[in-house]
Amino acid sequence: VQLQASGGGLVQAGGSLTLSCAATGIILSNHAVGWYRQAPGRQRDLVAAVITGYDINYADSVKGRFTLSRDNAKNMLYLQMNNLKPEDTAVYYCEAEPLTPSPPSFVYWGQGTLVTVSS
């Protein structure tokens, strides 16, 4: 199983980026999926996640600016980030886990992609 995150980079405040996460070895539509981020010296926090259907949970700090989506045909997960702020600077990780409680070994993480927002 592999999750490959990409799309990070350096962007000015107010700009946009789209992160992508390609999955192999699992079917994303059969999993709860999400994006997390970790800023230097801080814990990894939820950005956006969806269990099934279209009920997406967003962190308050990104509501109205970020959009999680997935393309089941391509087995891809995306995070559209608009109106980026310097405080959005972090390493972003995609994550997938089974819909039923499972051991930690069945929670899958991408390798992370760095987003840097300059002021």
Short mmCIF file of C-alpha atoms in Angstrom, two decimals:
data_model
loop_
_atom_site.label_atom_id
_atom_site.label_comp_id
_atom_site.label_asym_id
_atom_site.label_seq_id
_atom_site.Cartn_x
_atom_site.Cartn_y
_atom_site.Cartn_z
CA VAL A 1 0.00 0.00 0.00
CA GLN A 2 1.31 3.41 -0.92
CA LEU A 3 -0.05 6.94 -0.75
CA GLN A 4 1.93 9.43 -2.82
CA ALA A 5 1.28 13.07 -1.99
CA SER A 6 2.36 15.85 -4.32
CA GLY A 7 1.63 19.44 -5.25
CA GLY A 8 3.25 21.35 -2.44
CA GLY A 9 5.46 24.34 -3.01
CA LEU A 10 6.12 27.97 -2.25
CA VAL A 11 3.27 30.40 -2.76
CA GLN A 12 2.53 33.96 -1.73
CA ALA A 13 -0.21 34.75 0.73
CA GLY A 14 -3.54 34.85 -1.05
CA GLY A 15 -2.43 32.31 -3.61
CA SER A 16 -3.67 28.81 -4.33
CA LEU A 17 -2.31 25.30 -4.51
CA THR A 18 -3.83 21.91 -5.21
CA LEU A 19 -2.44 18.89 -3.44
CA SER A 20 -2.87 15.43 -4.90
CA CYS A 21 -2.64 12.00 -3.33
CA ALA A 22 -2.34 8.91 -5.48
CA ALA A 23 -3.17 5.59 -3.87
CA THR A 24 -1.92 2.15 -4.85
CA GLY A 25 -2.77 -1.08 -3.11
CA ILE A 26 -6.04 0.18 -1.64
CA ILE A 27 -9.30 1.53 -3.01
CA LEU A 28 -9.80 4.99 -1.56
CA SER A 29 -13.57 4.88 -1.98
CA ASN A 30 -13.63 2.00 0.51
CA HIS A 31 -11.78 4.03 3.13
CA ALA A 32 -12.18 7.11 5.23
CA VAL A 33 -9.71 9.60 3.79
CA GLY A 34 -8.31 12.94 4.78
CA TRP A 35 -5.58 15.52 4.81
CA TYR A 36 -3.54 16.44 7.85
CA ARG A 37 -0.77 18.96 8.35
CA GLN A 38 2.13 19.43 10.68
CA ALA A 39 3.85 22.74 11.18
CA PRO A 40 7.37 22.89 12.68
CA GLY A 41 7.27 22.18 16.40
CA ARG A 42 3.59 21.34 16.38
CA GLN A 43 1.49 18.22 16.36
CA ARG A 44 -0.14 16.80 13.28
CA ASP A 45 -3.63 18.24 12.92
CA LEU A 46 -6.65 17.39 10.84
CA VAL A 47 -7.27 19.66 7.85
CA ALA A 48 -10.16 17.88 6.17
CA ALA A 49 -11.59 14.37 6.20
CA VAL A 50 -14.50 12.42 4.81
CA ILE A 51 -15.76 9.05 5.95
CA THR A 52 -18.32 8.23 3.29
CA GLY A 53 -20.48 10.18 0.95
CA TYR A 54 -20.11 13.92 0.88
CA ASP A 55 -20.11 14.88 4.55
CA ILE A 56 -16.67 16.46 4.75
CA ASN A 57 -15.27 17.67 8.04
CA TYR A 58 -12.99 20.72 7.85
CA ALA A 59 -10.85 22.35 10.47
CA ASP A 60 -12.30 25.72 11.42
CA SER A 61 -9.15 27.47 10.25
CA VAL A 62 -9.60 26.29 6.65
CA LYS A 63 -13.38 26.37 6.23
CA GLY A 64 -14.35 28.32 3.16
CA ARG A 65 -10.81 28.23 1.78
CA PHE A 66 -9.93 24.55 1.35
CA THR A 67 -11.88 21.86 -0.49
CA LEU A 68 -11.32 18.13 -0.24
CA SER A 69 -12.36 16.01 -3.19
CA ARG A 70 -11.64 12.61 -4.62
CA ASP A 71 -11.75 10.98 -8.01
CA ASN A 72 -12.77 7.38 -7.43
CA ALA A 73 -12.11 6.42 -11.03
CA LYS A 74 -8.49 7.55 -10.69
CA ASN A 75 -8.19 6.48 -7.05
CA MET A 76 -6.99 9.98 -6.19
CA LEU A 77 -7.56 12.41 -3.34
CA TYR A 78 -7.19 16.17 -3.68
CA LEU A 79 -7.03 19.26 -1.52
CA GLN A 80 -7.74 22.56 -3.23
CA MET A 81 -6.32 25.37 -1.12
CA ASN A 82 -7.33 28.95 -1.85
CA ASN A 83 -6.52 32.24 -0.15
CA LEU A 84 -3.51 30.70 1.52
CA LYS A 85 -2.13 32.31 4.64
CA PRO A 86 1.35 32.13 6.20
CA GLU A 87 -0.13 30.09 9.04
CA ASP A 88 -1.02 27.38 6.50
CA THR A 89 2.69 26.65 6.14
CA ALA A 90 3.21 23.00 7.04
CA VAL A 91 3.92 19.54 5.71
CA TYR A 92 0.66 18.13 4.42
CA TYR A 93 -0.11 14.43 4.63
CA CYS A 94 -2.86 12.39 3.04
CA GLU A 95 -4.31 9.56 5.08
CA ALA A 96 -6.60 6.61 4.55
CA GLU A 97 -8.06 4.19 7.03
CA PRO A 98 -10.69 1.44 7.02
CA LEU A 99 -14.29 2.37 7.68
CA THR A 100 -14.40 0.02 10.68
CA PRO A 101 -12.07 0.22 13.70
CA SER A 102 -8.80 -1.40 12.78
CA PRO A 103 -5.27 -1.78 14.10
CA PRO A 104 -2.87 1.12 13.50
CA SER A 105 -1.09 -0.89 10.84
CA PHE A 106 -4.15 -0.45 8.64
CA VAL A 107 -3.95 3.35 8.78
CA TYR A 108 -1.98 4.56 5.78
CA TRP A 109 -0.08 7.83 5.41
CA GLY A 110 1.46 9.57 2.47
CA GLN A 111 5.03 10.80 2.73
CA GLY A 112 4.04 14.45 3.08
CA THR A 113 4.37 17.44 0.83
CA LEU A 114 5.64 20.81 2.03
CA VAL A 115 3.53 23.91 1.60
CA THR A 116 5.21 27.22 2.34
CA VAL A 117 3.20 30.42 2.27
CA SER A 118 5.14 33.66 2.25
CA SER A 119 3.72 36.91 3.55
#
